[in-house]
Amino acid sequence: MIGKIRRIQIILGFVSFVYCLFNSDTFEVPIWLLPFVYTLGILLCFHNIVKLTPGILTINILMLFRYVYAPFAYYQSGFINEMLYDFSHLGDALFLMLYELVFIFATLEYTGYKYKFSYNILEQRYIPKISFLNVKKNILIVALALVILVYIAVFYKSLGQGLNVFFSGSLDEMNDMENLMESGQGYINIIWQCLTVWLYYYFVMRLKHIYDMNHNFMPVLFIILLTMAFILLTFIDATGITRWYTLVSAGACFACLLTLFPVYRKHIILAILIPVFALILFSSLVKNGGYEKGEKVSSEVLNETFGATNIDVYCNGIGNVNVAFRFINTSNEIGIECLPYDVLRSMPIVCHYLPKGKDSSSLFHQAFGRNDQIIPCIAQSLIYFGLILSPLLSCIIVVIMRRLDFKFYFDFSFKKYVYAFSAIWVGAIIMSLNLSLLFMWLYIRLIPFYFILAYTEKFTDKISLYKNDNSV
């Protein structure tokens, strides 16, 4: 499977490179170098994907969008980003993206080579133990979680409004990025998300225990239905914020179920992956067609959703990096001093005592003139460490992602979900997001999720799994 994925990457990269090269006169800057260097990197990097783990698959999928599909979309449409007017730093942006890509591949190769031996050694010695909560001993805890969730849903949530998107064809978006950064920080939202995750994975592990006793398909069927309901809940709960939470949650669920039930991989793929893809596609069409409140999706959205502008915005494309370069060259307020503000900007309680407008995202929004544009991760690293060390942040994130993947692969406790969730989110940071968003989710999701799932382990019973059950 890993070999097939690598061949697909090479073929797609080569096709994009050839197409862009034949249309190279469209832009003065040789953007065709992006798919060329990407394809070369895949050919030379033999330890990119060592195991089919969530983090490494995430970063590889997004690399395809950023370095293969985005250049193709640029040349096919004849423009880069219709929201931008200044492309004076395209050459600088191209160099920075290629410079970063080389170091990303180098880090992937080094960490992949290192962890390959760790995987091989532990697979020979490690006998995993799966956790589950005894229903009779913990029925009061489950009941309490359900009562709290129902109370929050009735008095604090508007789930019906989230369902309205399926009937109205419109999506209420946040007004600006500041609201996006602050969304989910409320204690009610944190409790809600923690309890929904905990309750979902409690039933998953319980049904896994039942399945291990009789190997009947019914527990798997219930888990698939439960997972679809859980993903739908994350969608209707967050229609006013972003699709990222639904996408990352679906990826974490998918990764966990494939590992827990390897015999039923095809059933899980057909029953979960395809509906999730349709849901995200639908929401993308709605989002692009109804960005202003109340607007409905038009027929033109089908062409615009996958166009150059959207792919440039959502994958930190060359146009977005170009704007960041202009911002860095003209601003006198940025530097390493932005780092603590980027790290602490979204920390609950602490964020209220920090002066506003000191973090790189806020300064970028002020210079750019729009609040719905995300400063790329590589631009933040350039601000912190300068040009020579600009890939440093991306390399550190790759190392963290590899570690999370490793923990996910060998863990069969309640923490497995949070490892998958964290690995996917961290893997998405380099290609589509930035450090500010990484720490926002760290405070409001990753740390709370880990705390509640890790604490649950104190009350679980454990049963050893056969090694052939731990196949990925």
Tab-separated table of C-alpha atoms in Angstrom:
chain	number	residue	atom	x	y	z
A	1	MET	CA	0.000	0.000	0.000
A	2	ILE	CA	2.795	2.424	0.880
A	3	GLY	CA	4.479	1.671	-2.452
A	4	LYS	CA	1.240	2.395	-4.329
A	5	ILE	CA	0.832	5.725	-2.552
A	6	ARG	CA	4.395	6.688	-3.479
A	7	ARG	CA	3.825	5.794	-7.137
A	8	ILE	CA	0.622	7.853	-7.219
A	9	GLN	CA	2.476	10.826	-5.716
A	10	ILE	CA	5.221	10.555	-8.343
A	11	ILE	CA	2.744	10.242	-11.235
A	12	LEU	CA	0.614	13.185	-10.085
A	13	GLY	CA	3.678	15.322	-9.423
A	14	PHE	CA	5.147	14.542	-12.835
A	15	VAL	CA	1.870	15.241	-14.675
A	16	SER	CA	1.491	18.571	-12.880
A	17	PHE	CA	5.103	19.467	-13.626
A	18	VAL	CA	4.747	18.703	-17.354
A	19	TYR	CA	1.483	20.637	-17.631
A	20	CYS	CA	2.907	23.647	-15.807
A	21	LEU	CA	6.120	23.560	-17.823
A	22	PHE	CA	4.246	23.578	-21.135
A	23	ASN	CA	2.303	26.619	-19.913
A	24	SER	CA	5.286	28.302	-18.275
A	25	ASP	CA	4.809	31.552	-20.201
A	26	THR	CA	1.658	32.242	-18.152
A	27	PHE	CA	3.715	33.630	-15.248
A	28	GLU	CA	7.094	35.322	-15.160
A	29	VAL	CA	8.069	33.335	-12.072
A	30	PRO	CA	8.805	29.606	-12.682
A	31	ILE	CA	6.049	28.233	-10.453
A	32	TRP	CA	6.476	24.896	-12.264
A	33	LEU	CA	9.473	24.359	-9.964
A	34	LEU	CA	7.056	23.512	-7.127
A	35	PRO	CA	5.780	20.212	-8.609
A	36	PHE	CA	9.246	19.480	-10.003
A	37	VAL	CA	11.025	19.739	-6.635
A	38	TYR	CA	8.131	17.914	-4.949
A	39	THR	CA	8.402	14.975	-7.370
A	40	LEU	CA	12.171	14.917	-6.958
A	41	GLY	CA	11.737	14.910	-3.178
A	42	ILE	CA	9.332	11.959	-3.293
A	43	LEU	CA	11.792	10.052	-5.491
A	44	LEU	CA	14.711	10.687	-3.132
A	45	CYS	CA	12.837	10.292	0.167
A	46	PHE	CA	12.560	6.550	0.831
A	47	HIS	CA	11.340	6.819	4.442
A	48	ASN	CA	8.587	9.392	4.031
A	49	ILE	CA	5.682	7.044	4.835
A	50	VAL	CA	6.943	4.277	7.129
A	51	LYS	CA	3.533	3.275	8.510
A	52	LEU	CA	0.030	4.306	7.487
A	53	THR	CA	-0.451	6.607	10.459
A	54	PRO	CA	-2.734	9.676	10.566
A	55	GLY	CA	-0.158	12.459	10.848
A	56	ILE	CA	2.101	11.409	7.987
A	57	LEU	CA	-0.877	10.737	5.708
A	58	THR	CA	-2.281	14.185	6.503
A	59	ILE	CA	0.893	16.050	5.639
A	60	ASN	CA	1.346	14.027	2.442
A	61	ILE	CA	-2.212	14.723	1.274
A	62	LEU	CA	-1.807	18.442	1.930
A	63	MET	CA	1.602	18.470	0.235
A	64	LEU	CA	-0.127	17.149	-2.892
A	65	PHE	CA	-2.597	20.021	-2.761
A	66	ARG	CA	0.032	22.678	-2.049
A	67	TYR	CA	2.842	21.617	-4.376
A	68	VAL	CA	1.054	19.634	-7.090
A	69	TYR	CA	-2.560	20.700	-7.470
A	70	ALA	CA	-2.115	24.398	-6.611
A	71	PRO	CA	0.469	25.070	-9.389
A	72	PHE	CA	-1.737	23.145	-11.823
A	73	ALA	CA	-4.717	25.325	-10.817
A	74	TYR	CA	-2.642	28.500	-11.237
A	75	TYR	CA	-1.597	27.652	-14.786
A	76	GLN	CA	-4.980	26.222	-15.743
A	77	SER	CA	-6.866	29.345	-14.630
A	78	GLY	CA	-4.231	31.881	-15.646
A	79	PHE	CA	-4.180	33.596	-12.247
A	80	ILE	CA	-3.037	32.873	-8.703
A	81	ASN	CA	-5.443	34.541	-6.307
A	82	GLU	CA	-8.239	36.920	-7.301
A	83	MET	CA	-8.337	38.436	-3.822
A	84	LEU	CA	-4.782	39.776	-4.182
A	85	TYR	CA	-3.521	42.745	-6.169
A	86	ASP	CA	0.207	42.843	-5.357
A	87	PHE	CA	2.405	40.003	-6.632
A	88	SER	CA	5.728	41.813	-6.372
A	89	HIS	CA	7.244	39.160	-4.100
A	90	LEU	CA	6.334	36.015	-6.061
A	91	GLY	CA	9.997	35.207	-6.657
A	92	ASP	CA	10.785	35.486	-2.953
A	93	ALA	CA	7.733	33.384	-2.102
A	94	LEU	CA	8.761	30.689	-4.588
A	95	PHE	CA	12.265	30.495	-3.168
A	96	LEU	CA	10.974	30.319	0.414
A	97	MET	CA	8.508	27.538	-0.390
A	98	LEU	CA	11.157	25.497	-2.185
A	99	TYR	CA	13.657	26.118	0.606
A	100	GLU	CA	11.105	24.942	3.157
A	101	LEU	CA	10.152	21.904	1.059
A	102	VAL	CA	13.743	20.679	0.868
A	103	PHE	CA	14.071	20.782	4.654
A	104	ILE	CA	10.670	19.147	5.138
A	105	PHE	CA	11.716	16.211	2.966
A	106	ALA	CA	15.067	16.004	4.753
A	107	THR	CA	13.323	15.914	8.134
A	108	LEU	CA	10.783	13.361	6.914
A	109	GLU	CA	13.585	11.150	5.627
A	110	TYR	CA	15.650	11.393	8.812
A	111	THR	CA	12.762	10.861	11.222
A	112	GLY	CA	11.252	8.130	9.047
A	113	TYR	CA	14.562	6.246	8.937
A	114	LYS	CA	14.915	6.596	12.697
A	115	TYR	CA	11.391	5.486	13.555
A	116	LYS	CA	11.446	2.586	11.094
A	117	PHE	CA	13.842	0.754	13.376
A	118	SER	CA	11.808	1.699	16.454
A	119	TYR	CA	8.668	0.298	14.840
A	120	ASN	CA	10.438	-2.937	13.921
A	121	ILE	CA	11.903	-3.423	17.394
A	122	LEU	CA	8.680	-2.744	19.296
A	123	GLU	CA	6.575	-4.883	16.951
A	124	GLN	CA	8.749	-7.835	17.943
A	125	ARG	CA	8.590	-7.224	21.693
A	126	TYR	CA	5.475	-5.190	22.463
A	127	ILE	CA	2.167	-6.913	23.276
A	128	PRO	CA	-0.535	-4.234	23.236
A	129	LYS	CA	-3.253	-4.085	25.847
A	130	ILE	CA	-6.645	-2.665	25.029
A	131	SER	CA	-8.587	-0.674	27.628
A	132	PHE	CA	-12.290	-0.672	28.395
A	133	LEU	CA	-14.529	0.599	31.170
A	134	ASN	CA	-16.686	-1.880	33.025
A	135	VAL	CA	-20.299	-0.792	32.545
A	136	LYS	CA	-21.513	-1.933	35.983
A	137	LYS	CA	-18.711	-0.131	37.795
A	138	ASN	CA	-18.985	3.113	35.825
A	139	ILE	CA	-22.660	3.428	34.923
A	140	LEU	CA	-23.009	6.538	37.079
A	141	ILE	CA	-20.130	8.270	35.256
A	142	VAL	CA	-21.687	7.545	31.871
A	143	ALA	CA	-25.092	8.712	33.064
A	144	LEU	CA	-23.607	11.925	34.484
A	145	ALA	CA	-21.830	12.661	31.196
A	146	LEU	CA	-25.096	12.175	29.307
A	147	VAL	CA	-27.006	14.468	31.690
A	148	ILE	CA	-24.393	17.225	31.352
A	149	LEU	CA	-24.412	16.953	27.563
A	150	VAL	CA	-28.196	17.125	27.389
A	151	TYR	CA	-28.184	20.148	29.722
A	152	ILE	CA	-25.593	21.978	27.584
A	153	ALA	CA	-27.413	21.060	24.362
A	154	VAL	CA	-30.718	22.426	25.670
A	155	PHE	CA	-29.518	25.627	27.346
A	156	TYR	CA	-26.300	26.609	25.560
A	157	LYS	CA	-26.225	25.030	22.102
A	158	SER	CA	-28.112	25.738	18.879
A	159	LEU	CA	-27.790	22.393	17.152
A	160	GLY	CA	-30.970	23.018	15.207
A	161	GLN	CA	-29.338	26.027	13.596
A	162	GLY	CA	-26.477	23.806	12.508
A	163	LEU	CA	-28.920	21.385	10.885
A	164	ASN	CA	-30.481	24.304	9.020
A	165	VAL	CA	-27.547	24.360	6.582
A	166	PHE	CA	-28.889	21.176	4.968
A	167	PHE	CA	-32.212	22.837	4.205
A	168	SER	CA	-31.350	26.488	3.596
A	169	GLY	CA	-28.155	26.044	1.593
A	170	SER	CA	-26.512	28.886	3.503
A	171	LEU	CA	-23.819	28.989	6.115
A	172	ASP	CA	-23.297	31.580	8.844
A	173	GLU	CA	-19.614	32.390	8.943
A	174	MET	CA	-17.591	34.246	11.506
A	175	ASN	CA	-17.083	37.891	10.619
A	176	ASP	CA	-13.315	37.813	10.885
A	177	MET	CA	-10.314	35.799	11.932
A	178	GLU	CA	-10.299	37.336	15.411
A	179	ASN	CA	-13.581	35.595	16.157
A	180	LEU	CA	-12.208	32.379	14.731
A	181	MET	CA	-9.232	32.572	17.057
A	182	GLU	CA	-11.466	33.192	20.053
A	183	SER	CA	-14.117	30.620	19.156
A	184	GLY	CA	-14.339	27.568	21.382
A	185	GLN	CA	-12.506	29.166	24.300
A	186	GLY	CA	-15.610	29.298	26.457
A	187	TYR	CA	-15.621	26.730	29.228
A	188	ILE	CA	-19.013	25.442	28.080
A	189	ASN	CA	-17.655	24.611	24.626
A	190	ILE	CA	-14.583	22.938	26.085
A	191	ILE	CA	-16.708	20.791	28.413
A	192	TRP	CA	-19.097	19.947	25.584
A	193	GLN	CA	-16.364	18.830	23.214
A	194	CYS	CA	-14.497	16.886	25.897
A	195	LEU	CA	-17.594	14.989	26.976
A	196	THR	CA	-18.741	14.209	23.432
A	197	VAL	CA	-15.275	12.841	22.616
A	198	TRP	CA	-15.119	10.888	25.856
A	199	LEU	CA	-18.610	9.406	25.464
A	200	TYR	CA	-17.972	8.491	21.831
A	201	TYR	CA	-14.705	6.725	22.569
A	202	TYR	CA	-16.137	5.057	25.663
A	203	PHE	CA	-18.704	3.303	23.469
A	204	VAL	CA	-16.050	2.510	20.847
A	205	MET	CA	-13.844	0.760	23.384
A	206	ARG	CA	-16.801	-0.966	24.972
A	207	LEU	CA	-17.997	-2.314	21.629
A	208	LYS	CA	-14.429	-3.296	20.759
A	209	HIS	CA	-14.359	-5.414	23.945
A	210	ILE	CA	-17.635	-7.079	22.922
A	211	TYR	CA	-16.286	-7.705	19.430
A	212	ASP	CA	-13.115	-9.337	20.774
A	213	MET	CA	-15.225	-11.849	22.694
A	214	ASN	CA	-17.333	-13.111	19.769
A	215	HIS	CA	-15.918	-11.497	16.583
A	216	ASN	CA	-19.428	-10.698	15.436
A	217	PHE	CA	-20.069	-7.926	12.902
A	218	MET	CA	-22.867	-6.302	14.929
A	219	PRO	CA	-20.541	-4.363	17.298
A	220	VAL	CA	-18.666	-3.032	14.238
A	221	LEU	CA	-21.945	-1.958	12.660
A	222	PHE	CA	-22.961	-0.102	15.823
A	223	ILE	CA	-19.570	1.613	15.932
A	224	ILE	CA	-19.896	2.738	12.319
A	225	LEU	CA	-23.334	4.205	13.015
A	226	LEU	CA	-22.057	5.813	16.211
A	227	THR	CA	-19.107	7.324	14.361
A	228	MET	CA	-21.320	8.803	11.661
A	229	ALA	CA	-23.546	10.339	14.349
A	230	PHE	CA	-20.523	11.743	16.179
A	231	ILE	CA	-19.083	13.299	13.003
A	232	LEU	CA	-22.466	14.804	12.142
A	233	LEU	CA	-22.630	16.266	15.645
A	234	THR	CA	-19.238	17.971	15.209
A	235	PHE	CA	-20.512	19.389	11.930
A	236	ILE	CA	-23.787	20.880	13.119
A	237	ASP	CA	-22.110	22.110	16.301
A	238	ALA	CA	-19.486	24.105	14.382
A	239	THR	CA	-21.176	25.425	11.233
A	240	GLY	CA	-20.540	28.983	12.402
A	241	ILE	CA	-16.812	28.460	12.847
A	242	THR	CA	-14.946	26.156	10.472
A	243	ARG	CA	-14.952	22.712	8.928
A	244	TRP	CA	-11.564	21.874	10.439
A	245	TYR	CA	-12.957	20.356	13.643
A	246	THR	CA	-15.242	18.031	11.694
A	247	LEU	CA	-12.457	17.061	9.299
A	248	VAL	CA	-9.880	16.361	12.020
A	249	SER	CA	-12.428	14.500	14.172
A	250	ALA	CA	-13.437	12.343	11.216
A	251	GLY	CA	-9.797	11.589	10.467
A	252	ALA	CA	-9.114	10.592	14.072
A	253	CYS	CA	-12.181	8.334	14.183
A	254	PHE	CA	-11.257	6.782	10.858
A	255	ALA	CA	-7.655	6.093	11.913
A	256	CYS	CA	-8.714	4.534	15.221
A	257	LEU	CA	-11.371	2.287	13.702
A	258	LEU	CA	-9.065	1.017	10.956
A	259	THR	CA	-6.542	0.033	13.623
A	260	LEU	CA	-9.053	-1.476	16.032
A	261	PHE	CA	-10.949	-3.430	13.339
A	262	PRO	CA	-8.460	-4.233	10.557
A	263	VAL	CA	-10.617	-7.110	9.293
A	264	TYR	CA	-13.410	-4.694	8.368
A	265	ARG	CA	-11.338	-1.986	6.696
A	266	LYS	CA	-13.381	-2.014	3.489
A	267	HIS	CA	-16.652	-1.693	5.391
A	268	ILE	CA	-15.285	1.220	7.424
A	269	ILE	CA	-13.936	2.982	4.341
A	270	LEU	CA	-17.202	2.686	2.434
A	271	ALA	CA	-19.438	3.520	5.390
A	272	ILE	CA	-17.457	6.442	6.833
A	273	LEU	CA	-14.929	7.879	4.402
A	274	ILE	CA	-17.306	8.385	1.475
A	275	PRO	CA	-20.102	10.092	3.523
A	276	VAL	CA	-17.524	12.297	5.275
A	277	PHE	CA	-16.052	13.310	1.933
A	278	ALA	CA	-19.549	14.175	0.664
A	279	LEU	CA	-20.267	16.171	3.833
A	280	ILE	CA	-17.054	18.192	3.586
A	281	LEU	CA	-17.624	18.760	-0.130
A	282	PHE	CA	-21.153	19.962	0.548
A	283	SER	CA	-20.017	22.314	3.303
A	284	SER	CA	-17.252	23.681	1.063
A	285	LEU	CA	-19.768	24.466	-1.654
A	286	VAL	CA	-22.041	26.139	0.870
A	287	LYS	CA	-19.183	28.045	2.458
A	288	ASN	CA	-17.932	29.427	-0.831
A	289	GLY	CA	-21.396	30.187	-2.098
A	290	GLY	CA	-22.773	31.636	1.108
A	291	TYR	CA	-19.851	33.445	2.651
A	292	GLU	CA	-22.078	36.396	3.457
A	293	LYS	CA	-24.936	35.538	5.776
A	294	GLY	CA	-28.056	34.279	4.102
A	295	GLU	CA	-26.672	33.869	0.583
A	296	LYS	CA	-27.383	30.616	-1.206
A	297	VAL	CA	-25.036	28.457	-3.204
A	298	SER	CA	-24.985	29.420	-6.874
A	299	SER	CA	-24.085	27.227	-9.834
A	300	GLU	CA	-20.778	29.070	-10.316
A	301	VAL	CA	-19.588	27.788	-6.941
A	302	LEU	CA	-18.917	24.358	-8.433
A	303	ASN	CA	-16.183	25.914	-10.548
A	304	GLU	CA	-14.904	28.302	-7.896
A	305	THR	CA	-14.590	25.856	-4.996
A	306	PHE	CA	-11.609	24.024	-6.473
A	307	GLY	CA	-10.175	27.024	-8.292
A	308	ALA	CA	-6.832	28.759	-7.893
A	309	THR	CA	-8.005	31.330	-5.343
A	310	ASN	CA	-9.423	28.815	-2.894
A	311	ILE	CA	-6.513	26.406	-3.136
A	312	ASP	CA	-4.085	29.293	-2.637
A	313	VAL	CA	-5.939	30.470	0.460
A	314	TYR	CA	-6.502	27.095	2.099
A	315	CYS	CA	-3.090	25.573	1.373
A	316	ASN	CA	-0.790	28.523	2.091
A	317	GLY	CA	-0.076	28.831	-1.594
A	318	ILE	CA	2.450	31.041	-3.334
A	319	GLY	CA	0.062	33.997	-3.468
A	320	ASN	CA	-0.497	33.862	0.273
A	321	VAL	CA	3.234	33.548	0.956
A	322	ASN	CA	3.818	36.455	-1.431
A	323	VAL	CA	1.538	38.666	0.665
A	324	ALA	CA	3.294	37.542	3.821
A	325	PHE	CA	6.648	38.503	2.289
A	326	ARG	CA	5.342	41.968	1.500
A	327	PHE	CA	4.082	42.260	5.070
A	328	ILE	CA	7.441	41.183	6.523
A	329	ASN	CA	9.390	43.611	4.342
A	330	THR	CA	7.214	46.604	5.197
A	331	SER	CA	6.379	46.076	8.877
A	332	ASN	CA	8.583	47.439	11.653
A	333	GLU	CA	6.660	45.763	14.481
A	334	ILE	CA	7.510	42.126	13.827
A	335	GLY	CA	10.314	39.886	15.032
A	336	ILE	CA	11.046	37.232	17.610
A	337	GLU	CA	9.063	39.327	20.098
A	338	CYS	CA	5.870	38.153	18.316
A	339	LEU	CA	6.495	34.540	19.355
A	340	PRO	CA	5.223	34.737	22.975
A	341	TYR	CA	2.094	36.577	21.823
A	342	ASP	CA	1.431	33.949	19.139
A	343	VAL	CA	1.844	31.204	21.750
A	344	LEU	CA	-0.267	32.817	24.480
A	345	ARG	CA	-2.811	34.657	22.366
A	346	SER	CA	-5.438	31.916	22.668
A	347	MET	CA	-4.668	30.598	26.141
A	348	PRO	CA	-7.838	30.793	28.250
A	349	ILE	CA	-7.714	33.424	31.017
A	350	VAL	CA	-4.168	34.488	30.103
A	351	CYS	CA	-5.289	35.893	26.737
A	352	HIS	CA	-7.464	38.491	28.487
A	353	TYR	CA	-4.416	40.078	30.129
A	354	LEU	CA	-2.304	40.369	26.976
A	355	PRO	CA	-2.244	43.547	24.881
A	356	LYS	CA	-4.045	43.071	21.586
A	357	GLY	CA	-2.423	43.513	18.218
A	358	LYS	CA	1.052	42.316	19.196
A	359	ASP	CA	0.907	38.838	17.659
A	360	SER	CA	1.962	38.178	14.073
A	361	SER	CA	-1.553	37.206	12.935
A	362	SER	CA	-3.110	40.497	14.058
A	363	LEU	CA	-0.295	42.518	12.540
A	364	PHE	CA	-0.648	40.553	9.304
A	365	HIS	CA	-4.385	41.224	9.176
A	366	GLN	CA	-3.830	44.934	9.692
A	367	ALA	CA	-1.264	45.108	6.903
A	368	PHE	CA	-3.214	42.872	4.547
A	369	GLY	CA	-6.470	44.723	5.057
A	370	ARG	CA	-8.508	41.533	5.492
A	371	ASN	CA	-9.255	39.479	8.595
A	372	ASP	CA	-10.083	36.210	6.825
A	373	GLN	CA	-6.565	35.442	5.605
A	374	ILE	CA	-4.199	33.205	7.598
A	375	ILE	CA	-0.523	34.073	7.781
A	376	PRO	CA	1.400	30.969	6.611
A	377	CYS	CA	3.415	28.910	9.058
A	378	ILE	CA	6.605	29.464	7.033
A	379	ALA	CA	6.054	33.239	7.221
A	380	GLN	CA	5.810	33.091	11.006
A	381	SER	CA	9.015	31.074	11.134
A	382	LEU	CA	10.669	33.662	8.890
A	383	ILE	CA	9.574	36.359	11.317
A	384	TYR	CA	10.939	34.508	14.344
A	385	PHE	CA	14.205	33.073	13.053
A	386	GLY	CA	15.153	34.912	9.849
A	387	LEU	CA	15.620	33.606	6.317
A	388	ILE	CA	18.365	31.034	6.914
A	389	LEU	CA	16.516	29.341	9.789
A	390	SER	CA	13.037	29.880	8.340
A	391	PRO	CA	12.355	26.118	7.847
A	392	LEU	CA	13.098	25.467	11.534
A	393	LEU	CA	9.485	25.663	12.696
A	394	SER	CA	8.317	23.271	9.960
A	395	CYS	CA	11.059	20.794	10.867
A	396	ILE	CA	10.129	20.902	14.563
A	397	ILE	CA	6.477	20.293	13.703
A	398	VAL	CA	7.404	17.275	11.554
A	399	VAL	CA	9.372	15.798	14.490
A	400	ILE	CA	6.389	16.285	16.822
A	401	MET	CA	4.049	14.755	14.261
A	402	ARG	CA	6.258	11.671	13.916
A	403	ARG	CA	6.260	11.192	17.688
A	404	LEU	CA	2.470	11.448	17.861
A	405	ASP	CA	2.142	8.912	15.039
A	406	PHE	CA	4.448	6.547	16.897
A	407	LYS	CA	2.410	6.872	20.099
A	408	PHE	CA	-0.803	6.317	18.155
A	409	TYR	CA	0.474	3.158	16.478
A	410	PHE	CA	1.329	1.303	19.696
A	411	ASP	CA	-1.365	2.685	21.995
A	412	PHE	CA	-4.678	0.884	22.458
A	413	SER	CA	-5.900	2.831	25.451
A	414	PHE	CA	-8.377	5.713	25.511
A	415	LYS	CA	-5.466	7.996	24.619
A	416	LYS	CA	-5.291	6.520	21.128
A	417	TYR	CA	-7.964	8.941	19.923
A	418	VAL	CA	-6.172	12.049	21.150
A	419	TYR	CA	-2.901	10.865	19.590
A	420	ALA	CA	-4.655	10.486	16.220
A	421	PHE	CA	-6.461	13.809	16.601
A	422	SER	CA	-3.253	15.626	17.567
A	423	ALA	CA	-1.173	14.023	14.813
A	424	ILE	CA	-3.661	15.092	12.139
A	425	TRP	CA	-3.875	18.653	13.447
A	426	VAL	CA	-0.109	19.017	13.773
A	427	GLY	CA	0.348	17.518	10.307
A	428	ALA	CA	-1.995	20.141	8.839
A	429	ILE	CA	-0.231	23.110	10.417
A	430	ILE	CA	2.717	23.379	7.997
A	431	MET	CA	0.754	23.179	4.767
A	432	SER	CA	-2.508	24.949	5.613
A	433	LEU	CA	-2.395	26.725	8.974
A	434	ASN	CA	0.066	28.349	11.372
A	435	LEU	CA	1.539	28.296	14.872
A	436	SER	CA	-1.189	30.524	16.332
A	437	LEU	CA	-3.889	28.036	15.343
A	438	LEU	CA	-1.782	25.134	16.604
A	439	PHE	CA	-1.667	26.625	20.097
A	440	MET	CA	-5.311	27.676	19.985
A	441	TRP	CA	-6.333	24.034	19.559
A	442	LEU	CA	-3.691	22.920	22.037
A	443	TYR	CA	-5.411	24.909	24.775
A	444	ILE	CA	-9.065	24.348	23.905
A	445	ARG	CA	-8.943	20.788	22.545
A	446	LEU	CA	-5.703	18.816	22.650
A	447	ILE	CA	-4.864	19.351	26.333
A	448	PRO	CA	-8.478	18.916	27.571
A	449	PHE	CA	-8.966	15.824	25.388
A	450	TYR	CA	-5.741	14.280	26.624
A	451	PHE	CA	-6.531	15.069	30.257
A	452	ILE	CA	-9.980	13.471	30.274
A	453	LEU	CA	-8.951	10.410	28.224
A	454	ALA	CA	-5.707	9.849	30.128
A	455	TYR	CA	-7.497	10.216	33.478
A	456	THR	CA	-10.057	7.631	32.332
A	457	GLU	CA	-7.227	5.099	32.054
A	458	LYS	CA	-7.012	4.949	35.847
A	459	PHE	CA	-10.394	3.237	35.966
A	460	THR	CA	-10.090	0.886	33.004
A	461	ASP	CA	-9.575	-2.836	32.752
A	462	LYS	CA	-7.002	-4.078	30.242
A	463	ILE	CA	-6.844	-7.156	28.048
A	464	SER	CA	-3.863	-8.213	25.964
A	465	LEU	CA	-4.312	-8.249	22.202
A	466	TYR	CA	-2.842	-10.773	19.869
A	467	LYS	CA	-0.125	-9.305	17.647
A	468	ASN	CA	-2.069	-10.112	14.496
A	469	ASP	CA	-4.860	-7.853	15.749
A	470	ASN	CA	-2.423	-4.925	15.756
A	471	SER	CA	-1.966	-4.691	12.005
A	472	VAL	CA	-1.988	-1.357	10.218
